[in-house]
XYZ file of C-alpha atoms in Angstrom:
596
model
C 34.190 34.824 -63.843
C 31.721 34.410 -61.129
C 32.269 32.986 -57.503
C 29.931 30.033 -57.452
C 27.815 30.159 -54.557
C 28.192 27.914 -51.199
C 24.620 26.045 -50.625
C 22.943 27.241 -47.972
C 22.419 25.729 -44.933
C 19.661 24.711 -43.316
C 18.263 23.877 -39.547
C 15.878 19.848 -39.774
C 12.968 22.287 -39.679
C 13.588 24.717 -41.801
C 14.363 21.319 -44.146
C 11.378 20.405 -43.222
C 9.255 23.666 -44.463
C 11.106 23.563 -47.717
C 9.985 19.721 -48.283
C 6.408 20.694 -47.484
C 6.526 23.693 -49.581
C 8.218 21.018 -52.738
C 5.390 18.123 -51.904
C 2.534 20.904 -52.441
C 0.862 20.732 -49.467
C -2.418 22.798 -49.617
C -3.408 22.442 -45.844
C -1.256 22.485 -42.773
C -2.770 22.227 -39.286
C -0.751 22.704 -35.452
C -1.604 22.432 -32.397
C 0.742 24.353 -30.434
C 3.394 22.445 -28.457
C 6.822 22.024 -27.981
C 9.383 22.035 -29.725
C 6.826 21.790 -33.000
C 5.617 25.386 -31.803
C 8.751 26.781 -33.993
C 8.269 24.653 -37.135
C 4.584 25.688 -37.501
C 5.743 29.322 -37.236
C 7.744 28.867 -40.355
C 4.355 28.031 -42.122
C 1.955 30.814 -40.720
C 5.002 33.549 -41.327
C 4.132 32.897 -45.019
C 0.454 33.004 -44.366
C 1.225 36.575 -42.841
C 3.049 37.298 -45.949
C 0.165 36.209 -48.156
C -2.669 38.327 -45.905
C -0.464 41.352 -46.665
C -0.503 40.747 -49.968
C -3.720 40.705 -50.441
C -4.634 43.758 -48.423
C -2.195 45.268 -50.456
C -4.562 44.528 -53.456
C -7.342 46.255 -51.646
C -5.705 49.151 -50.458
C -6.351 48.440 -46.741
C -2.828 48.852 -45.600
C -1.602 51.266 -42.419
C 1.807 52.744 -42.667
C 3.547 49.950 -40.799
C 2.126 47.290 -43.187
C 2.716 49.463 -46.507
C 6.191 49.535 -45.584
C 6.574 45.754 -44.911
C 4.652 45.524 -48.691
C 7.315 47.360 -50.164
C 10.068 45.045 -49.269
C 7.910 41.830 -49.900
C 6.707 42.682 -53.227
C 9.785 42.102 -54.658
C 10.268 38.670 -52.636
C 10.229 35.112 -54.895
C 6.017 34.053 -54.966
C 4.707 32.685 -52.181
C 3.459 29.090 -52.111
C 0.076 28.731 -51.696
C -1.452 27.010 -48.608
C -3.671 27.454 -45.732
C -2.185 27.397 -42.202
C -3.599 27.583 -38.834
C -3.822 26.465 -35.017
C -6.110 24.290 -33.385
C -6.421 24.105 -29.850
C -7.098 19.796 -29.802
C -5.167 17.396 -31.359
C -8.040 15.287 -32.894
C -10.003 17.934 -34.401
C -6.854 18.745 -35.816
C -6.238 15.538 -37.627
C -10.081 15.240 -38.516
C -9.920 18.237 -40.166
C -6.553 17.046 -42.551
C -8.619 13.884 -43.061
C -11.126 15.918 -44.836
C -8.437 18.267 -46.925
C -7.334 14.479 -47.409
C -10.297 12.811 -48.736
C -10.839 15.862 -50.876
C -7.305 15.748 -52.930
C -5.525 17.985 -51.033
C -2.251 17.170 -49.248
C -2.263 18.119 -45.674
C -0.061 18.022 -42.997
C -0.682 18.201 -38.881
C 2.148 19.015 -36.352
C 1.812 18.093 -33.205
C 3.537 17.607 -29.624
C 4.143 13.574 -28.742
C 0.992 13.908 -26.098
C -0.989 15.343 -28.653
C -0.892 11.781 -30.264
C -2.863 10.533 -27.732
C -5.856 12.194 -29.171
C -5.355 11.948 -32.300
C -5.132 8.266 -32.325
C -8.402 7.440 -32.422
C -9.626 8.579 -35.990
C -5.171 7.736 -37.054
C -5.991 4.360 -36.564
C -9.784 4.387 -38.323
C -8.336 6.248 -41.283
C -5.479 3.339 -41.317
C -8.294 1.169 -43.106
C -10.640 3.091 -44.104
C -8.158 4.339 -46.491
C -7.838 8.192 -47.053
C -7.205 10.304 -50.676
C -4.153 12.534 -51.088
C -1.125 12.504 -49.080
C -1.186 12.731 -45.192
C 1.812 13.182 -43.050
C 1.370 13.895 -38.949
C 4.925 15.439 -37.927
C 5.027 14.221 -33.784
C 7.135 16.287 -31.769
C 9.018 14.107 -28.995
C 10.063 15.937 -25.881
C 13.337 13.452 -24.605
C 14.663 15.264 -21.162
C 11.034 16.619 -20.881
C 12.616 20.027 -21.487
C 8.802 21.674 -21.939
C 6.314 18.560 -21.534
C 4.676 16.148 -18.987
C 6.613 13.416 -19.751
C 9.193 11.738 -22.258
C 6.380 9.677 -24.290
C 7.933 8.020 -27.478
C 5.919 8.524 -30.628
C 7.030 5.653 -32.496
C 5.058 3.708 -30.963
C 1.885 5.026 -32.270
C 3.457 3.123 -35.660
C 3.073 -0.216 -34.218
C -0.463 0.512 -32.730
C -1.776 2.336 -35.485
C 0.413 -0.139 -38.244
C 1.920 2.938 -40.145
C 5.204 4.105 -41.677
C 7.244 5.789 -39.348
C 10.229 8.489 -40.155
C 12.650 9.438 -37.472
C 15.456 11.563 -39.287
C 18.843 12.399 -38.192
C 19.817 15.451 -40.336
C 18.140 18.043 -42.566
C 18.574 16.888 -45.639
C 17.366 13.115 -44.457
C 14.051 15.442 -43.114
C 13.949 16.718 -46.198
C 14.298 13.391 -48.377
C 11.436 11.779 -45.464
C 8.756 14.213 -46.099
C 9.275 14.432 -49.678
C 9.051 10.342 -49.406
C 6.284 10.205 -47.274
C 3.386 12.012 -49.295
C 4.637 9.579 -51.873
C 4.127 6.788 -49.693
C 1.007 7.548 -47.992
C -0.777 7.841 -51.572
C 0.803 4.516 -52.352
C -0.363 2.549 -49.325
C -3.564 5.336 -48.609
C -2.483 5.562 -45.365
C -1.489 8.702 -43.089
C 2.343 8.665 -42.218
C 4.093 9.552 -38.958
C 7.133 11.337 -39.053
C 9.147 11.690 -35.861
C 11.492 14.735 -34.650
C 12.720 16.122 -31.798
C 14.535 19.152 -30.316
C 17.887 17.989 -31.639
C 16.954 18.117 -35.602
C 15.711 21.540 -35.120
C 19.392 22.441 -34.399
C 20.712 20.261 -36.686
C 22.087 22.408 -39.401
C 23.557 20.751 -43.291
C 22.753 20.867 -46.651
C 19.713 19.576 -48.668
C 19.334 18.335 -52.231
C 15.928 19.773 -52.821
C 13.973 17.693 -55.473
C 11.854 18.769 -58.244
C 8.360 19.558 -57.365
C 5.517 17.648 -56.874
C 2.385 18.909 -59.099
C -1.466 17.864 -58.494
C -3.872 16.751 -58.946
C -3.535 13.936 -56.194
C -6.001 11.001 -55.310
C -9.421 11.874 -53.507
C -11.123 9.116 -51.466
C -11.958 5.970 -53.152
C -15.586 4.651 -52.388
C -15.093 1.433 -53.453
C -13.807 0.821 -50.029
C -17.340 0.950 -48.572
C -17.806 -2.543 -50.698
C -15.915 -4.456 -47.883
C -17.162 -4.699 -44.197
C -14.980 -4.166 -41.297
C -13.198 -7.433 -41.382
C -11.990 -7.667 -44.687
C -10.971 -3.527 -44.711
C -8.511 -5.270 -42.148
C -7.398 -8.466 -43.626
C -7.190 -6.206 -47.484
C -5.037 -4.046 -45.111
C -2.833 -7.019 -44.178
C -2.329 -8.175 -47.476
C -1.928 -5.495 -49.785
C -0.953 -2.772 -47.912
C 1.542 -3.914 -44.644
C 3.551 -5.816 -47.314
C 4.336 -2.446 -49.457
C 5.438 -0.478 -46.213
C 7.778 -3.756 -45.398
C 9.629 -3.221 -48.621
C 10.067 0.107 -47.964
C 11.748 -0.608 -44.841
C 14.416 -2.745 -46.663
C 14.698 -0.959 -49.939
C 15.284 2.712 -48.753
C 18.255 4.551 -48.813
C 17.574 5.692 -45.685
C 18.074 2.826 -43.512
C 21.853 2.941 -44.249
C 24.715 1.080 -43.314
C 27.893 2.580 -42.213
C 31.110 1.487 -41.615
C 34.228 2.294 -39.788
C 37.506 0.927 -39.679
C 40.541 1.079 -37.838
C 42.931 2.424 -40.434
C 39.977 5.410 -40.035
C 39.176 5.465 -43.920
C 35.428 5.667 -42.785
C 35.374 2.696 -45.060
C 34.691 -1.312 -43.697
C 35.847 -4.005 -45.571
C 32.397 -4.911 -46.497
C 32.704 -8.662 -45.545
C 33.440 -10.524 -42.675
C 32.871 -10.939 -39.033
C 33.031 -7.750 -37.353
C 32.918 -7.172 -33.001
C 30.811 -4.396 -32.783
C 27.759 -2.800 -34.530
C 25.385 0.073 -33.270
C 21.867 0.322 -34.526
C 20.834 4.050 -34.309
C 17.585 6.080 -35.421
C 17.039 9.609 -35.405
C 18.753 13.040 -34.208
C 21.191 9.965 -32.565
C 22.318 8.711 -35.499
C 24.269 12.384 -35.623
C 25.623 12.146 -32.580
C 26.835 8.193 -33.216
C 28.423 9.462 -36.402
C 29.503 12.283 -34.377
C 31.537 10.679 -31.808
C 33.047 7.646 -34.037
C 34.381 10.699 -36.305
C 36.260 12.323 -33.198
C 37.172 8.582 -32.209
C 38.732 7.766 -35.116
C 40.578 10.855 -35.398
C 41.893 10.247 -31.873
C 42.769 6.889 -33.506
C 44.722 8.476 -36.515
C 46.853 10.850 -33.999
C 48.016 8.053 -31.695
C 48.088 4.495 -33.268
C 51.000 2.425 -34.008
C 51.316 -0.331 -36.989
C 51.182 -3.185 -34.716
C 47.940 -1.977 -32.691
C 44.467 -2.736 -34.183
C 41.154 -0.781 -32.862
C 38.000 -2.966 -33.800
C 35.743 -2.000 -36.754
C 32.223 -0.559 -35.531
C 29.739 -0.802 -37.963
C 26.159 1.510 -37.788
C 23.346 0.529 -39.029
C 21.696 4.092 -38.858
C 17.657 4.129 -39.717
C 15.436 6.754 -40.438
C 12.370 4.329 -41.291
C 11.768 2.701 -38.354
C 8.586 1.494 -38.645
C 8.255 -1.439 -39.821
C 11.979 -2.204 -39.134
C 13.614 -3.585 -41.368
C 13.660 -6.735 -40.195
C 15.859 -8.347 -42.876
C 18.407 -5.981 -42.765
C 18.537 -5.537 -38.905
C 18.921 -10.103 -39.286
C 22.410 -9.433 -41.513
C 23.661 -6.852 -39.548
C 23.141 -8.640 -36.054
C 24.690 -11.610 -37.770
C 27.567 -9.921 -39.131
C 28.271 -8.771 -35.147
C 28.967 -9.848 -32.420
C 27.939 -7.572 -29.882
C 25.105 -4.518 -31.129
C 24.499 -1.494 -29.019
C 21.456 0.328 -30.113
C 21.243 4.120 -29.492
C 18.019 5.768 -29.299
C 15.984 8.768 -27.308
C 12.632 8.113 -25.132
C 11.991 4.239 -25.071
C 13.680 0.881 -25.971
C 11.325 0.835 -29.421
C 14.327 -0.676 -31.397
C 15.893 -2.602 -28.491
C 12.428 -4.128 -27.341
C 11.770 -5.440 -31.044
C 15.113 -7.080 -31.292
C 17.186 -7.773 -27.928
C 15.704 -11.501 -27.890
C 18.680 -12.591 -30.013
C 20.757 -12.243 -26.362
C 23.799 -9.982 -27.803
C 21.977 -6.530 -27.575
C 22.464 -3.977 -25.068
C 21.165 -0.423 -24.857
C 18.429 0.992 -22.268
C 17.534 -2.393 -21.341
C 21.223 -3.565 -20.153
C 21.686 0.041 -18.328
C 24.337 0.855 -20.737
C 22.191 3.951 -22.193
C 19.572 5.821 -20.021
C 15.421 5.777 -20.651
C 14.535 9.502 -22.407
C 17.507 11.905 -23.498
C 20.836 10.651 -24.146
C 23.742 12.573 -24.758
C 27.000 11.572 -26.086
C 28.412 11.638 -22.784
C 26.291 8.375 -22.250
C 27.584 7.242 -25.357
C 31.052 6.948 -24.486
C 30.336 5.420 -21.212
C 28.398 2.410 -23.322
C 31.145 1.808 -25.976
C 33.725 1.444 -22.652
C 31.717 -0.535 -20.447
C 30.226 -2.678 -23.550
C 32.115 -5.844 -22.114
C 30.720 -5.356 -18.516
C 27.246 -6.660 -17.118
C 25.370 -3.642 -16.089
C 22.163 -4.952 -13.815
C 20.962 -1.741 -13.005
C 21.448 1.515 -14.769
C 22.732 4.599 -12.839
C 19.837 6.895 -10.937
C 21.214 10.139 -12.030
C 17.859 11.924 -11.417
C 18.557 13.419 -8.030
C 22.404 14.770 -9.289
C 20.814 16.747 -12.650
C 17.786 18.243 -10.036
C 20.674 19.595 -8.359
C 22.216 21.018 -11.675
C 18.843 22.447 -12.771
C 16.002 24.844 -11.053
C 12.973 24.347 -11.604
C 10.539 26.491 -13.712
C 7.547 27.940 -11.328
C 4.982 30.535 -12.046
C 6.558 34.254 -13.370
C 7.028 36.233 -10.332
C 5.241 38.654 -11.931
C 2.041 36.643 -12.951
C -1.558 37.776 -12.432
C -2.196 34.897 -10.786
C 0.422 34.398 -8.287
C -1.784 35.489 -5.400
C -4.272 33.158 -6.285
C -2.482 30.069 -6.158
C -0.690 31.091 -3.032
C -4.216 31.216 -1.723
C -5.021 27.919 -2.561
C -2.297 26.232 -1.200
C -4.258 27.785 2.074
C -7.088 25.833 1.946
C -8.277 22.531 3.226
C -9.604 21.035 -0.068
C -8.213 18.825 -3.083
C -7.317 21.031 -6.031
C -6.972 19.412 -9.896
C -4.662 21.702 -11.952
C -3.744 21.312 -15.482
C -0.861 20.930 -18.224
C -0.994 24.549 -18.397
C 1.407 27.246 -16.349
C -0.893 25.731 -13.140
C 1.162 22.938 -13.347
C 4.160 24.730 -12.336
C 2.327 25.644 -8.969
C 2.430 22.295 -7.796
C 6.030 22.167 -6.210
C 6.819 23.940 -3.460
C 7.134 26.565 -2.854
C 3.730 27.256 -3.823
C 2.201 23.745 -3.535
C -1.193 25.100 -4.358
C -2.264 22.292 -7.191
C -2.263 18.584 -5.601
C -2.633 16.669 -8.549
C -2.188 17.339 -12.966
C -2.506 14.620 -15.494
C -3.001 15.678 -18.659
C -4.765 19.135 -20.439
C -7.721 19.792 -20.036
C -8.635 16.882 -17.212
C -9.182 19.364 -14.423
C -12.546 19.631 -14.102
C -12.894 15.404 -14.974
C -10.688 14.932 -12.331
C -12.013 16.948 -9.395
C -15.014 14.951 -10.345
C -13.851 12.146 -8.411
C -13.022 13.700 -5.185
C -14.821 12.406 -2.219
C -15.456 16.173 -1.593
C -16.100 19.556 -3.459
C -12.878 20.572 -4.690
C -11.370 22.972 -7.191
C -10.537 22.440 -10.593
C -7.608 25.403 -11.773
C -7.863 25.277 -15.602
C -6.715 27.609 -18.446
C -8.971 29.497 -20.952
C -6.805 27.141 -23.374
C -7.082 23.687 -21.713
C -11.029 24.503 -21.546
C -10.986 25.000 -25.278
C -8.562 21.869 -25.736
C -10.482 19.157 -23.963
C -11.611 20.563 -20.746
C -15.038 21.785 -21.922
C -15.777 18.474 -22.462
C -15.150 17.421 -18.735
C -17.506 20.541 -18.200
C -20.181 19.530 -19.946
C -19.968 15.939 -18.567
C -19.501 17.723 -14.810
C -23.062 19.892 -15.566
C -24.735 16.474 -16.868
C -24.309 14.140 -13.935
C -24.749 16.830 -11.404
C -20.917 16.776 -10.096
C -19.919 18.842 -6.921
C -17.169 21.099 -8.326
C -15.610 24.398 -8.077
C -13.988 25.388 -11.586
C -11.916 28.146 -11.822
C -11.380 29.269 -15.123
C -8.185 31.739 -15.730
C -8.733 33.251 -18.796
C -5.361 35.401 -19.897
C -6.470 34.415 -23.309
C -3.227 32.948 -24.714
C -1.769 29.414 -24.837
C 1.270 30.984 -22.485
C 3.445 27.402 -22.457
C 3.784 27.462 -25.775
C 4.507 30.471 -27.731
C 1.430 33.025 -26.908
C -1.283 31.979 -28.968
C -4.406 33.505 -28.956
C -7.541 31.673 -27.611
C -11.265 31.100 -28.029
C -13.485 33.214 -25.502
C -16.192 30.329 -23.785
C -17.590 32.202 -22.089
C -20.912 32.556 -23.539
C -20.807 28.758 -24.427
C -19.841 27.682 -20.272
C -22.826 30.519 -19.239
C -25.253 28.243 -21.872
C -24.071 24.864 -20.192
C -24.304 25.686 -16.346
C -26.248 28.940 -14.885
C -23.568 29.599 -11.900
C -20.850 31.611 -13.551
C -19.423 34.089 -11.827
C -16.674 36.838 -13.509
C -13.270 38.365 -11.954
C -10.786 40.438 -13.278
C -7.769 40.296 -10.879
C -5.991 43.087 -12.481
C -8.415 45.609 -12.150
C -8.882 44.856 -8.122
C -5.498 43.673 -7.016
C -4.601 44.543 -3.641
C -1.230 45.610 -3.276
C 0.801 44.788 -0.300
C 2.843 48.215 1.744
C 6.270 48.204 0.947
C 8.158 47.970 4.311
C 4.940 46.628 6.154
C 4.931 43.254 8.284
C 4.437 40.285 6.008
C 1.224 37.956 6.279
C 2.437 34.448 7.751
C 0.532 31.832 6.175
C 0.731 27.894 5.541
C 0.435 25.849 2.738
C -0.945 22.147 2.618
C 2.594 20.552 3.585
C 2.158 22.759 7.150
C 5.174 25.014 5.727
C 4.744 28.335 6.746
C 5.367 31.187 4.341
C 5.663 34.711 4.067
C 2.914 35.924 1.748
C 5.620 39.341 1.517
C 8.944 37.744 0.117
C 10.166 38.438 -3.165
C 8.061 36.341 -5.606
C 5.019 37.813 -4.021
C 4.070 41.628 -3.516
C 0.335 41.165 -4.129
C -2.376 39.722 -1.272
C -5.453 37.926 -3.293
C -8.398 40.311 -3.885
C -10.748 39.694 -0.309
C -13.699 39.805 -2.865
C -12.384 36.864 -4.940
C -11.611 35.210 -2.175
C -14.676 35.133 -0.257
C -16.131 34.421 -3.735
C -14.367 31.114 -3.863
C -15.189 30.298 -0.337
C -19.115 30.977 -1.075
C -18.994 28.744 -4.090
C -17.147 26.133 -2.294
C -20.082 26.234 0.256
C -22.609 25.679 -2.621
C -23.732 21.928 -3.435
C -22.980 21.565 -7.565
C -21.102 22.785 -10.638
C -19.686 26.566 -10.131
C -17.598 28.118 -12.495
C -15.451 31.040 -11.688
C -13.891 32.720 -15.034
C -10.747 34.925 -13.601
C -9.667 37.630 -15.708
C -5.970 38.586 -15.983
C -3.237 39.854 -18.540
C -0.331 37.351 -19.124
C 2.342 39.264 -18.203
C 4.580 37.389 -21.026
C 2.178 37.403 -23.861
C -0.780 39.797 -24.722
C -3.320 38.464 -27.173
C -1.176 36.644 -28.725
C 2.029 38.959 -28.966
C 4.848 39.700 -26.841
C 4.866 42.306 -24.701
């Protein structure tokens, strides 16, 4: 008799893929970003797969690739769908629209700043009404491990009036997507579905589902009957109402309850003390923590000593809320503590009803919270927290801070910019990461691909430090505006020709199309004339913009900036207009796209 197999296990991305692979999605789009970087790989692995296949058909295979042939031929089939990166958010979701409109399902995966692009044609398409299934997977960033800031994606539902997924565990990813595609073809509406770094560790089991089989809607025309006003006010009446009931009727928004005999069972009736609300990668750790509390509760109670029941209300549809539900559960409760990453979006929606604490109290901090944070809200739930505790300055003293490699191409540079007296715009790209000290060479970063907008506005020339891939992103755009108006800007372009933040992807060469816009480009490859400092020899003393002084010799600096390319940048700086300066170097991390 055969062993029956253990199911597998699987990570909330990797549940994820597999519910994308069972909806039949034809069209999946990224823009790279973390932590979504590693879910999109999952998709273009397979795309790999399928390009060897093929070449394997036309007998254009090296040795190398004829041997990985030979172990996939034998491999189950693989699914067919397109996969690719963009380098801007809102040509990214443009482009789904299309596959949309056109009957194919398509998905986009983004970062959570990437929504912030791509909500312009999300909220158009909202009523305007699209064809086949459209789901945008946001990747939130709580603890800012690799972003800008700690921005909370489920707001976006509220602005843009769509469903909203947050999942807590693989197979609830898996059951989301699967439920989404179904749902945006229902309501013809694109549908956001939430994750963060936690679900990608997450590891359980899935139910998959049977698969989903075309042909799906295209774009209905009849909308065009209807002006502006009544899209919205159709919207309103047909459509809001359906994603409503899906708030209420799904299985996941789920009640849980726990008692103190720890049966993991509630009595189902009566008035309990406390109840925590929960969405996302948080609901694990709630259900995490009241399993370990309870079984601390099993070891040590007596008869005659009663622990209060704690109910959670645990939601992976949180937009719209449930409202209905959330009403019976707050009423059911005395006190609620709502546990979520980023931003109050739960809280904020519901604390007017006086007995709920979270962020808002200072029981729970604002972006990551760890169960740590947990426990300190369940045993100070009775006390009257004004002000929550500014733990910022004790975890900067438990973490160093990224900088630039010590080994980059372009360490010299910025050491040479922190030199001089003018304003300099960096970008969301590894420039960024000069702007601390000890380098201190970038004054001021917003968002990527603003450097060139931004150094726009200085009083003065200045310098705009912006990667080949923050050009392609949004920056060219800033360019062409800058070569328009006639601003007074130095741009200096470093072009290592990957997207090194996030994962090494290769990017678009401008060149030609920057030479086309503005006539003063000049071009520099710093590895071919780097001037390297003699070992042993007395160190250049220079000093920053802060007046430190620094040794241009210490250890995260062996190489003196080029004399050419700096009296390059001096001479443009001199020169009234637009200058661009496109700085050639090898990523010492990534080469065209692989590592080295």
């Amino acid at each position: 008799m055969k062993e029956k197999k253990e199911a597998p296990e699987y990570t909330g991305f990797e549940a994820l893929y597999l519910a994308a692979l069972d909806s039949n999605v034809s069209f999946v789009i990224g823009v790279p970003g973390y932590p979504v970087t590693s879910l999109m790989e999952l998709f273009l692995r397979k795309t790999a797969e399928k390009e060897l296949l093929k070449a394997s058909e036309e007998k254009t295979l090296d040795l190398e690739e004829a041997a990985a042939f030979k172990t996939m031929r034998y491999a189950p089939k693989i699914p067919d769908y397109s996969a690719r990166w963009l380098t801007n958010e809102k040509v990214a979701l443009e482009t789904a629209l299309g596959a949309s409109v056109s009957g194919r399902r398509a998905l986009v995966l983004v970062k959570h700043v990437g929504m912030n692009l791509l909500s312009d044609p999300l909220i158009t398409s909202v009523t305007h009404t699209i064809g086949a299934g459209l789901v945008i997977i946001a990747g939130d960033d709580p603890g800012a491990k690799g972003s800008q800031n700690e921005q909370d994606s489920r707001w976006y539902g509220r602005i843009a009036e769509i469903a909203v997924f947050d999942p807590a565990s693989p197979d609830m990813a898996y059951r989301a997507l699967r439920r989404a595609y179904e749902l945006s073809e229902e309501t013809r509406t694109p549908v956001l579905l939430r994750v963060t770094a936690g679900l990608e560790r997450t590891k359980g089991k899935i139910n998959r589902l049977q698969k989903s089989s075309s042909p799906y809607p295209e774009f209905d025309r009849s909308i065009w009957k209807n002006r502006m006003v009544e899209k919205h006010r159709l919207f309103h009446s047909r459509t809001y109402p359906l994603l409503e009931a899906e708030a209420e009727n799904t299985d996941l928004n789920e009640i849980r309850k726990r008692t103190a005999k720890n049966t993991g069972e509630g009595s189902g009736s009566g008035h309990r003390y406390l109840g925590i609300i929960s969405s996302g990668f948080m609901s694990s750790v709630v259900e995490e923590l009241l399993k370990k509390q309870n079984e601390f509760h099993a070891e040590v109670s007596h008869p005659e000593i009663s622990h209060p029941e704690i109910s959670h209300l645990s939601l992976g549809l949180v937009n719209p809320l449930p409202l209905e539900k959330i009403k019976a559960f707050l009423n059911s409760n005395q006190k609620i503590l709502v546990v979520e990453e980023s931003e109050p979006f739960i809280e904020e929606q519901i604390r007017i009803t006086g007995k709920v604490y979270g962020k808002k109290t200072g029981h729970l901090p604002y972006g990551q919270v760890k169960i740590e944070n947990l426990e300190f809200a369940l045993e100070h739930i009775e006390e009257e927290i004004l002000k929550p505790a500014d733990t910022t300055s004790l975890e900067a003293k438990k973490k160093s801070r990224v900088g630039i490699c010590n080994d980059c191409a372009y360490l010299p540079l910025y050491r040479y910019l922190s030199t001089l007296d003018v304003r300099v715009a960096g970008d969301m790209g590894c420039s960024v990461r000069s702007a601390p000290e000890p380098l201190a060479a970038v004054d001021v970063s917003f968002a990527l691909g603003s450097a060139i907008s931004v150094a726009c506005g200085f009083e003065k020339k200045g310098i705009a430090v912006i990667g080949d891939f923050a050009l392609a992103h949004s920056g060219i755009l800033g360019l062409l505006s800058a070569a328009a108006t006639g601003c007074n800007v130095l741009v200096l372009v470093l072009q290592n020709e990957v997207a090194a933040m996030t994962g090494g992807q290769a990017v678009p060469d401008l060149r030609k199309v920057v030479e086309a816009v503005t006539p003063d480009v000049s071009v520099f490859d710093i590895d071919a004339s780097e001037e390297k400092a003699v070992d042993g020899a007395s160190t250049e003393k220079v000093t920053d913009k802060a007046g430190n002084g620094t040794e241009s010799g210490n250890e995260i600096e062996k190489t003196i900036l080029n004399t050419k390319l700096s009296e390059l940048i001096l001479a443009k700086l001199a020169l009234p207009g637009l200058s661009v300066i496109f700085i050639k170097g090898k990523c010492r991390k990534y080469c065209s796209g692989v590592l080295c």
